[in-house]
Tab-separated table of C-alpha atoms and ligand atoms in Angstrom:
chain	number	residue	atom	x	y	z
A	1	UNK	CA	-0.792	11.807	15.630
A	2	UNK	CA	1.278	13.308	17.907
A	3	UNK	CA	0.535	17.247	17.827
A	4	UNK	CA	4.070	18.068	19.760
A	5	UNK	CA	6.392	15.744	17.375
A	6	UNK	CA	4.867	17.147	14.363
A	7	UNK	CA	5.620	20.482	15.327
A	8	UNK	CA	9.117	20.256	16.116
A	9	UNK	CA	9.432	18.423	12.702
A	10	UNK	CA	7.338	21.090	11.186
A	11	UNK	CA	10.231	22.842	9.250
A	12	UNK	CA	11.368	19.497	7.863
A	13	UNK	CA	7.674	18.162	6.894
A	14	UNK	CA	7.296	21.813	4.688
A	15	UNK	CA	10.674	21.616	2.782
A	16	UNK	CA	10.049	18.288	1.677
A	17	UNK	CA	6.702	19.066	0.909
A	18	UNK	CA	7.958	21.214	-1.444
A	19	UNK	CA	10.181	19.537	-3.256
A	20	UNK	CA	7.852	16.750	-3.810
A	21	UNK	CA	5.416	18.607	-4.850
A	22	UNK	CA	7.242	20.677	-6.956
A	23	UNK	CA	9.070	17.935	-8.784
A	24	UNK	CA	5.467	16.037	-9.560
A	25	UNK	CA	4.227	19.063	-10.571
A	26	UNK	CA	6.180	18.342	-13.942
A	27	UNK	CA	5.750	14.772	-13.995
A	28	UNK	CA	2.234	15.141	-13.553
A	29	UNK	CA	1.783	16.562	-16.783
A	30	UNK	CA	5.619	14.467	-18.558
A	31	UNK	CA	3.900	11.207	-17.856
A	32	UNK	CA	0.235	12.103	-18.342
A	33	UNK	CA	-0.657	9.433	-20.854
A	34	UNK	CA	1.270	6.531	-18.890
A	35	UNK	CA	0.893	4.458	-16.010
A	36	UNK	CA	4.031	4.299	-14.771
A	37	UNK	CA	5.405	1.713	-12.686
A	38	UNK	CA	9.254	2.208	-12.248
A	39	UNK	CA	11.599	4.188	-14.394
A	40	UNK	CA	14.774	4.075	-16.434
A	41	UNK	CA	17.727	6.183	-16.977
A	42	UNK	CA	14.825	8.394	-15.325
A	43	UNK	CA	12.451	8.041	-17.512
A	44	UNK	CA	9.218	6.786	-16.374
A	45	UNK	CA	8.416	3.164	-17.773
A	46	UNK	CA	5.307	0.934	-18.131
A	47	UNK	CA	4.183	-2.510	-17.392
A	48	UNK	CA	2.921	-4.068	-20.748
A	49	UNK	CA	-0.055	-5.685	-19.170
A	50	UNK	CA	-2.749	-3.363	-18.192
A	51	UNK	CA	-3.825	-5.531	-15.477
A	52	UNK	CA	-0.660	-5.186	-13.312
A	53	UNK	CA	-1.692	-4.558	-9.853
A	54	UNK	CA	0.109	-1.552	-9.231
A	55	UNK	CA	-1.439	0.354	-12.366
A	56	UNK	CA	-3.701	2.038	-9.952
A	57	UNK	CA	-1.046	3.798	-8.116
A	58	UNK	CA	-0.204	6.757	-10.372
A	59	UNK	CA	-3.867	8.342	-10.008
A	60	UNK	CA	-3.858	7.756	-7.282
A	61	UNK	CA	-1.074	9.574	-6.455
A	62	UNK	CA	-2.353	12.408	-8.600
A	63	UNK	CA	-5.886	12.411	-6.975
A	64	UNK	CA	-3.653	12.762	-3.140
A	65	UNK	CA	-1.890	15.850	-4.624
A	66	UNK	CA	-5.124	16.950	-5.762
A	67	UNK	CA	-6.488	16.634	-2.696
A	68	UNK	CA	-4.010	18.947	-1.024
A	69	UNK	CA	-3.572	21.985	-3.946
A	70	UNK	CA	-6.417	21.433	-6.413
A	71	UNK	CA	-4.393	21.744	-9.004
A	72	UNK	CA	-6.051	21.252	-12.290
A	73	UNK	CA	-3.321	19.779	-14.016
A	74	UNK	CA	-2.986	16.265	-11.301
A	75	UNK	CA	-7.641	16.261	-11.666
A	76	UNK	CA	-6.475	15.929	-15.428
A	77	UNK	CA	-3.830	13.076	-15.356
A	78	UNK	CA	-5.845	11.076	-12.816
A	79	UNK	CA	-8.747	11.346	-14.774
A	80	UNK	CA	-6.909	10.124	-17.883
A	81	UNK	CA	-5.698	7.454	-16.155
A	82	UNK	CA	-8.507	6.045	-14.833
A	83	UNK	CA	-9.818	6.376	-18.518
A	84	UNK	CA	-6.922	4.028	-19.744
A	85	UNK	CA	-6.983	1.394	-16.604
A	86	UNK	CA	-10.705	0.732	-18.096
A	87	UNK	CA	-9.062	-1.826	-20.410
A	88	UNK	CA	-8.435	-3.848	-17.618
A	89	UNK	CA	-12.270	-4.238	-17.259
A	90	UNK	CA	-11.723	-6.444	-20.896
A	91	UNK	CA	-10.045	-9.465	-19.277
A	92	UNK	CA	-11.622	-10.322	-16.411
A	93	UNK	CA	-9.857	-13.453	-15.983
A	94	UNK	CA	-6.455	-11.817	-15.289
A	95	UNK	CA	-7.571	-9.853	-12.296
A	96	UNK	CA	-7.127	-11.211	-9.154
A	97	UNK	CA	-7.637	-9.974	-5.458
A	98	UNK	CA	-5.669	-6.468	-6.089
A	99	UNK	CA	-8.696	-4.979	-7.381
A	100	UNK	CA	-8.522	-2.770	-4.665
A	101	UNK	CA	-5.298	-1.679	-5.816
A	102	UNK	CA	-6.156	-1.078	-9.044
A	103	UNK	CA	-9.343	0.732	-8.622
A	104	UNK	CA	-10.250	2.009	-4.638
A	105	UNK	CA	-7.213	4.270	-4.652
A	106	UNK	CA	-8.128	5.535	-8.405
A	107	UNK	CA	-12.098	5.185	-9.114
A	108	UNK	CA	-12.337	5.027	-5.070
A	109	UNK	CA	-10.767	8.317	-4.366
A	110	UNK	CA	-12.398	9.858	-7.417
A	111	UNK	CA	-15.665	9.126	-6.556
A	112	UNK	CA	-15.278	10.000	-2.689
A	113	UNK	CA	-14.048	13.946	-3.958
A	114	UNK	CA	-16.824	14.015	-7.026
A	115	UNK	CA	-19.267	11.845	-6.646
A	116	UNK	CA	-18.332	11.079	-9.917
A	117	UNK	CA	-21.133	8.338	-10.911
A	118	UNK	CA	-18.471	6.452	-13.451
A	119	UNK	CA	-16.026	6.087	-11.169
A	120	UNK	CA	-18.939	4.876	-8.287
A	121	UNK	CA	-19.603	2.102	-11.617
A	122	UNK	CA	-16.013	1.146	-11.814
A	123	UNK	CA	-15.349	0.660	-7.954
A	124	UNK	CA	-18.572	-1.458	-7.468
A	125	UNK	CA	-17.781	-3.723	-10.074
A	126	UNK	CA	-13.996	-3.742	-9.086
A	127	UNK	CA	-15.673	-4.637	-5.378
A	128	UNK	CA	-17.738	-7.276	-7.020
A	129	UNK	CA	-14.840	-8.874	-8.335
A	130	UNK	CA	-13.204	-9.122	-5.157
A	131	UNK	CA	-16.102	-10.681	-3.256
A	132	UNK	CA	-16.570	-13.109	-5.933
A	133	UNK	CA	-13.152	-14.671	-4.966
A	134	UNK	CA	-14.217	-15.446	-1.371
A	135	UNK	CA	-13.898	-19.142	-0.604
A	136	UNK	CA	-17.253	-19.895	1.805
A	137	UNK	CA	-15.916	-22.801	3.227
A	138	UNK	CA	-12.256	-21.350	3.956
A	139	UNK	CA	-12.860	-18.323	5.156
A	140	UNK	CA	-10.669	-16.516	3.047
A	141	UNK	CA	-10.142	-14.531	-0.123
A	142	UNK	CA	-8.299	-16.226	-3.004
A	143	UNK	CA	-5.116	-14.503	-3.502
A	144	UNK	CA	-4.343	-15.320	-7.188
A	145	UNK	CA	-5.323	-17.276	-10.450
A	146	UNK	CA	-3.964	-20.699	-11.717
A	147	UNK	CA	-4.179	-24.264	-10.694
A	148	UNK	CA	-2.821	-24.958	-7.235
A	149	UNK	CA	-3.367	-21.479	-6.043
A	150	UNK	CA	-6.955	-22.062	-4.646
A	151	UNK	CA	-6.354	-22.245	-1.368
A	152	UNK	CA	-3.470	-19.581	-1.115
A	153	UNK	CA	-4.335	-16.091	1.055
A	154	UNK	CA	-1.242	-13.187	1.111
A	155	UNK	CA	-1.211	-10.999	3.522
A	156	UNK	CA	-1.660	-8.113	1.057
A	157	UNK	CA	-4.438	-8.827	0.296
A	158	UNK	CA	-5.697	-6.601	3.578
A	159	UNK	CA	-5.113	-3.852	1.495
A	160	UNK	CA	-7.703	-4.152	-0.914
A	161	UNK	CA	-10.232	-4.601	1.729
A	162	UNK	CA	-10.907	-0.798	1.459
A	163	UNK	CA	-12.800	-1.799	-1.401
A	164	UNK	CA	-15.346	-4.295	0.516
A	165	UNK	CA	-15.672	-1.626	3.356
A	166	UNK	CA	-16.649	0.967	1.475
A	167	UNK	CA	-19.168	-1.301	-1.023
A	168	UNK	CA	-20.874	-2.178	2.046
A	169	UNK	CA	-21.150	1.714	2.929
A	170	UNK	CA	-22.206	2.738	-0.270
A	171	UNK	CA	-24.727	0.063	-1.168
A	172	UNK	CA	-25.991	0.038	2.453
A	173	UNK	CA	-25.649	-3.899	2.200
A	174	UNK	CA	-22.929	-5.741	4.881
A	175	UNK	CA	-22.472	-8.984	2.023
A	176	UNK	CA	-19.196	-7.228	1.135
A	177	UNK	CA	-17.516	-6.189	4.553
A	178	UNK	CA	-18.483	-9.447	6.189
A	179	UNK	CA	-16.456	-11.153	3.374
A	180	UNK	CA	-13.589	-8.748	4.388
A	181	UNK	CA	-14.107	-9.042	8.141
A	182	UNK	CA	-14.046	-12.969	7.598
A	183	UNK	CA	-10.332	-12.466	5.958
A	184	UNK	CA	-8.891	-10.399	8.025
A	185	UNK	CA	-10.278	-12.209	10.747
A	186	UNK	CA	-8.349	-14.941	8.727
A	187	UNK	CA	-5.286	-13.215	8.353
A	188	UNK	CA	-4.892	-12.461	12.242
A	189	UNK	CA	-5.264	-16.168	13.190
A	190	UNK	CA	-2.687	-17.674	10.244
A	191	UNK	CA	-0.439	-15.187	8.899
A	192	UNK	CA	0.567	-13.062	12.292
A	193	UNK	CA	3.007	-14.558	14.108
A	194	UNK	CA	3.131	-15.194	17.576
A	195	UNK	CA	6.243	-12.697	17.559
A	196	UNK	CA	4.535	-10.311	15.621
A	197	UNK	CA	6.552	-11.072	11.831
A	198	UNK	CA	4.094	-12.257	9.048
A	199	UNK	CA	3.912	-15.527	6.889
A	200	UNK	CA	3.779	-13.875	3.458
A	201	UNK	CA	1.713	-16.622	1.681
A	202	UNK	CA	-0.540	-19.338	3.545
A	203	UNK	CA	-2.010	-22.113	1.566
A	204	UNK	CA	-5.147	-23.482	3.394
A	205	UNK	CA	-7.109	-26.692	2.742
A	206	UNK	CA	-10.073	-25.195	0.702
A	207	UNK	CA	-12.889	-27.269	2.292
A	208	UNK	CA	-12.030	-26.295	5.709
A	209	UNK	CA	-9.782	-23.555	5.812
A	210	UNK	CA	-6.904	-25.110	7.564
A	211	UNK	CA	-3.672	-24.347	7.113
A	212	UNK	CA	-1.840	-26.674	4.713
A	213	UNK	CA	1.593	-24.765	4.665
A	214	UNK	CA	3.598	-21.436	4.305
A	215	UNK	CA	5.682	-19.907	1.714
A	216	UNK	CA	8.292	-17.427	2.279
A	217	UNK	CA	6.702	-15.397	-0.953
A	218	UNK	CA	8.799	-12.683	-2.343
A	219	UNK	CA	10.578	-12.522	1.271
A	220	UNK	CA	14.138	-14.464	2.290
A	221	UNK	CA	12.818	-17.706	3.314
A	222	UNK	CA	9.011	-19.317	4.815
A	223	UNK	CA	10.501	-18.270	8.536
A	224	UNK	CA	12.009	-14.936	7.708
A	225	UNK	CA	9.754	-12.090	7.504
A	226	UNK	CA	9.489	-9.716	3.981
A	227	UNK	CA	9.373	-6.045	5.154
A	228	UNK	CA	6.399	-5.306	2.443
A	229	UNK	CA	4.488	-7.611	3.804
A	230	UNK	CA	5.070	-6.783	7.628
A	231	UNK	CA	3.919	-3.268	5.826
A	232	UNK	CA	0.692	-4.429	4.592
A	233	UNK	CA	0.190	-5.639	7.677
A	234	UNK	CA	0.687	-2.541	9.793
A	235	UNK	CA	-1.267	-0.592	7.719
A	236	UNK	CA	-3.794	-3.404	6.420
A	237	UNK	CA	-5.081	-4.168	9.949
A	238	UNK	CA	-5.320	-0.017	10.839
A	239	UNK	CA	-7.463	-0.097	8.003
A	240	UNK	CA	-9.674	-2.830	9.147
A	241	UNK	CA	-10.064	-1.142	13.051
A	242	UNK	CA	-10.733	2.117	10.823
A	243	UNK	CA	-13.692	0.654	9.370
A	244	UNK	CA	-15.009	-1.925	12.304
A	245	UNK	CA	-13.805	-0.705	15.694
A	246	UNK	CA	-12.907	-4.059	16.255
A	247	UNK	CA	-10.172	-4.152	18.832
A	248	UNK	CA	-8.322	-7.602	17.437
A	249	UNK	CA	-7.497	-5.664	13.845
A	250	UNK	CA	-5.909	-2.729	16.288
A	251	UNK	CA	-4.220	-5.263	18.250
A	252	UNK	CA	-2.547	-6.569	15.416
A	253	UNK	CA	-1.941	-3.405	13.419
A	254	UNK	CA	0.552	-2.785	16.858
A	255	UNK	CA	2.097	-6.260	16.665
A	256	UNK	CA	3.358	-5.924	13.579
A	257	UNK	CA	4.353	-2.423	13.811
A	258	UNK	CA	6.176	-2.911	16.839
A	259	UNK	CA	7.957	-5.869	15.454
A	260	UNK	CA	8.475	-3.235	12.635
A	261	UNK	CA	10.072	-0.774	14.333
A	262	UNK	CA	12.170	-3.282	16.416
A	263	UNK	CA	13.871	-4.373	13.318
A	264	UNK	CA	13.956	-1.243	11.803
A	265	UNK	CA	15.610	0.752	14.217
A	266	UNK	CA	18.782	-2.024	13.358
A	267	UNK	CA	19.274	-0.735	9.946
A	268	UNK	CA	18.895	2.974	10.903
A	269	UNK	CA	15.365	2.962	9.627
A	270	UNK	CA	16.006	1.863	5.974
A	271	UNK	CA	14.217	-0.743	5.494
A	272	UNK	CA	15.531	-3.900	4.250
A	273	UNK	CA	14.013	-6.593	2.212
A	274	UNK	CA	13.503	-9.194	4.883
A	275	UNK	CA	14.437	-8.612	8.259
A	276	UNK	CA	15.962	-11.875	8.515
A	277	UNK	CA	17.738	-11.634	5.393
A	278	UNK	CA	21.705	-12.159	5.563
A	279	UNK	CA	23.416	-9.333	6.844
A	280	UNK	CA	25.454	-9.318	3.776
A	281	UNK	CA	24.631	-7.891	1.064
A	282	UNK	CA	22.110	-5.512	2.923
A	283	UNK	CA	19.171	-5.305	0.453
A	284	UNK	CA	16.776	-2.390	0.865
A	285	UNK	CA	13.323	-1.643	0.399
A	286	UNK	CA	12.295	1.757	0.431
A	287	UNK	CA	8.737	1.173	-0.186
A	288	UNK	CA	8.174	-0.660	2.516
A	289	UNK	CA	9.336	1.666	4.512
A	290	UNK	CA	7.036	4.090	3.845
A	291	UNK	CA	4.213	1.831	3.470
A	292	UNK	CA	4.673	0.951	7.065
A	293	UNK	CA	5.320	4.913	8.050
A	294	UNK	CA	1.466	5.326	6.930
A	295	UNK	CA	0.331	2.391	9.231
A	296	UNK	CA	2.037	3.726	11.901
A	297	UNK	CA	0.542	7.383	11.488
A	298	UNK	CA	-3.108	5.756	11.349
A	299	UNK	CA	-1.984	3.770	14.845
A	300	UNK	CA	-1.189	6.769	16.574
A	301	UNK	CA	-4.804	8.441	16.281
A	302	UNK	CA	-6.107	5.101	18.830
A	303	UNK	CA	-3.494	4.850	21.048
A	304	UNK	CA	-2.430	6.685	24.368
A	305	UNK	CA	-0.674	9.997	24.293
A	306	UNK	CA	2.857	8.620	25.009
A	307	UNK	CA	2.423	5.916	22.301
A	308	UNK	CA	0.918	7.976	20.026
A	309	UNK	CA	4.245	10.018	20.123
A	310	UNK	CA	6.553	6.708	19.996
A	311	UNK	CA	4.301	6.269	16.378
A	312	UNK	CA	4.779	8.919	15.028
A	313	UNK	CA	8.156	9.628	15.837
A	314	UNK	CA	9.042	6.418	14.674
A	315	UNK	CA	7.072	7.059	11.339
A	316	UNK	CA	9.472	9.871	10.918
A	317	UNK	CA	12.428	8.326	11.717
A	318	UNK	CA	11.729	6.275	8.416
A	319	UNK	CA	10.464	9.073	6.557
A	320	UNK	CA	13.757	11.099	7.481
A	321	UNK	CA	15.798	8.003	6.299
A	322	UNK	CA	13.849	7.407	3.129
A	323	UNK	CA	14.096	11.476	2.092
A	324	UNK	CA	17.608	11.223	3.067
A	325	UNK	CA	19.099	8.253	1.189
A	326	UNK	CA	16.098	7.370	-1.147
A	327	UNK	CA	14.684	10.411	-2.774
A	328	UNK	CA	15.519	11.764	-5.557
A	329	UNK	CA	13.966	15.243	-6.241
A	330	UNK	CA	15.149	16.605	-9.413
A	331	UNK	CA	12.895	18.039	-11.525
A	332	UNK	CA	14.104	16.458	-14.725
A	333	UNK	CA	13.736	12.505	-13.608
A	334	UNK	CA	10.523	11.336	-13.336
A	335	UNK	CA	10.975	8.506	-9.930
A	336	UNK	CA	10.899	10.448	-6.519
A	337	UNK	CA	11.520	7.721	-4.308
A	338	UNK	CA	14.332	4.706	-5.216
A	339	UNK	CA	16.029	1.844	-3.752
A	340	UNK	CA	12.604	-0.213	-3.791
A	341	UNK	CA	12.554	-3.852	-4.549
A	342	UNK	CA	9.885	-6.451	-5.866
A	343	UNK	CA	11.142	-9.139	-3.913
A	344	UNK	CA	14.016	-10.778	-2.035
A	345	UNK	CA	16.903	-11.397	-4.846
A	346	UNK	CA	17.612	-14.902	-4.736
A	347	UNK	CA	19.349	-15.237	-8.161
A	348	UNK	CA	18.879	-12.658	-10.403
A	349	UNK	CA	18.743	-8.615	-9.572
A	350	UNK	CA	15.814	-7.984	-11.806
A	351	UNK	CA	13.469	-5.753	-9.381
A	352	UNK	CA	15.970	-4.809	-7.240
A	353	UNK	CA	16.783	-1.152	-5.888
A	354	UNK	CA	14.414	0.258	-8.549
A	355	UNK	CA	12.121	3.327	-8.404
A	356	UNK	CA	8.439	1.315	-7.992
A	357	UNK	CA	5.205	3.873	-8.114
A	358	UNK	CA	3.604	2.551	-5.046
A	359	UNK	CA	6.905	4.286	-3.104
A	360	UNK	CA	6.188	7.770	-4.599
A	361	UNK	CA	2.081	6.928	-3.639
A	362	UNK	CA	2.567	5.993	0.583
A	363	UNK	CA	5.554	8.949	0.280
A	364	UNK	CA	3.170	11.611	-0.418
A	365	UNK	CA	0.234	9.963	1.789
A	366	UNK	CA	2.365	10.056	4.567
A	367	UNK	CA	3.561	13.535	4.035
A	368	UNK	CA	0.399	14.678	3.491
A	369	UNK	CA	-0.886	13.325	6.803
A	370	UNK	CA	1.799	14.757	8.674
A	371	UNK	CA	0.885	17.924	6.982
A	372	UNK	CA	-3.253	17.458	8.531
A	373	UNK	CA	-4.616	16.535	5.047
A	374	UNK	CA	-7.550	15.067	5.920
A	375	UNK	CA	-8.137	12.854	2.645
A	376	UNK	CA	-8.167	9.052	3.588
A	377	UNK	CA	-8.919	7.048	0.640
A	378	UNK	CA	-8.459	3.442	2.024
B	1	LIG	N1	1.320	-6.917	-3.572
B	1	LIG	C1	2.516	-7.398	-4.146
B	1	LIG	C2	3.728	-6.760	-3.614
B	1	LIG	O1	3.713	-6.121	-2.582
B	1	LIG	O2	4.763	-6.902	-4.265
């Protein structure tokens, strides 16, 4: 990161800081026996099913606050919610490849500040899950469950390869980051673009591998490009050159973020849905944004000095927008960051311009690496 561009935003970085912290101070301890996922009327709400793949979010976010203040009080509500995502361990036929979601950035991050030996139990198995869903023959990680989804890989799924890295590390035994190296390896040949946008979904032939066909996902269309997933990328590929030092994933990570940025910059850094949405109405997704501010931070540690600066002033840029026009930081309301949205509203509005936990989660991560914490749980 660029030490010059984080001073002169210094005084901005600490006042948010602040009020983040000071407003999840209280919901830390309002919405201790939840997992939130959005809210209403500002009231922190639930997903009924326990397997939901953002249900790992919320400890997470309390084990990153941890991680900067030691406060007692966010140990205690990630701890209780790892205790209640055990359920999900019950039906193991309703998880699917965001394992790593659920449990690396919960049990992962738990275990990598305690050594806690549960939450080592609940990440291997969580990592053993994942593997399991590698198709040999294709090359690539099953996205989801359900007939006719066999052969389908999603570009988010480079998230949750955190999980295989560090199973690898920990058990001293490559089986699970060759599997990950093998999809991301995957996702760099079929769902980044020659231009640098992402195909959200790609169905491959599941003897071979081959592509079969795209799907536009939960973006505008199968050409247009959904800003989530251009976000996974970024940040999904850093990841990747974090844990290999293999100079394709860092190639990539730039690709997209440049592409990223590109776009961005049009919309004076709030992020839309798709960047090749319709220009009317303008649809925005503030979680992508800062998703894609947290790539862009972990790009700027490998680059040269002048685009190390051109990263992370362009992660700020969003994060400037988002605190500006997104955030809402009164103490009473449990949702920091709003104007998220699940996926490109074709015809209905359900999931659109909510509060979403993973927006609160890549908020604070991003804050607190402009801020030097040194906690990387991915
Ligand atoms: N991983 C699903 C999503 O980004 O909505």
């Amino acid at each position: 990161m660029d030490k010059n561009c984080i001073k002169d935003n210094m005084d901005w970085i600490n006042g948010v800081w602040e009020k983040t912290e000071q407003k999840l101070r209280q919901v830390a301890k309002r919405s201790r026996n939840k997992i939130p996922y959005s809210s209403v009327d500002g009231v922190h709400t639930e997903k009924e099913n326990i397997e939901w793949w953002t249900n790992g979010f919320w400890g997470g976010l309390m084990w990153l606050l941890y991680s900067e203040t030691e406060n007692e009080e966010y140990k205690k509500t990630a701890l209780r919610s790892e205790e209640l995502l055990d359920k999900a361990f019950d039906n193991f036929c309703l998880l699917d490849h965001d394992v790593g979601f659920l449990w690396h950035i919960l049990s992962g991050a738990h275990y990598k500040l305690f050594n806690d030996e549960k939450a080592f139990n609940r990440n291997l198995i969580a990592a053993a899950s994942l593997a399991s869903r590698y198709n040999v023959d294709g090359g690539y990680i099953s996205a989801w469950n359900g007939k006719g989804k066999e052969g389908w890989s999603i570009i988010d799924c480079l998230m949750n390869l955190s999980l295989l890295y560090w199973a690898s590390e920990v058990t001293g035994n490559d089986r699970f980051s060759r599997i990950a190296i093998h999809h991301a390896d995957m996702a760099a040949r079929d769902h980044v673009r020659k231009d640098g946008s992402i195909n959200h979904i790609v169905e491959h032939d599941v003897n071979t591998g081959e592509v079969v066909r795209v799907y536009g996902g939960q973006g505008f269309s199968e050409t247009s490009c959904w800003t989530r997933g251009q976000a996974w990328a970024i940040y999904g590929f850093i990841i990747s050159y974090y844990h290999t030092k293999k100079q394709e994933y860092l190639d990539m990570a730039i690709r997209s973020a440049n592409y990223f940025i590109a776009n961005c910059r049009m919309y004076d850094y709030k992020t839309p849905v798709d960047f090749r949405q319709p220009q009317e109405p303008c649809y925005y997704d503030s979680t992508a944004g800062v998703c894609a501010a947290c790539g862009m931070l972990e790009i700027s540690k490998y680059v040269t000095e002048a685009e190390s600066k051109m990263y992370t002033a362009e992660a700020i840029n969003i994060l400037k927008a988002t605190d500006k026009y997104f955030c809402d930081y009164n103490e009473v309301t449990d949702s920091l960051v709003l104007y998220g949205t699940e996926k490109y509203p074709h015809n209905d509005s359900a999931g659109l311009h909510i509060p979403i936990i993973y927006g609160d989660f890549f908020f604070v991560e991003a804050l607190l690496k402009l801020k030097g914490n040194k906690f990387f749980v991915w």
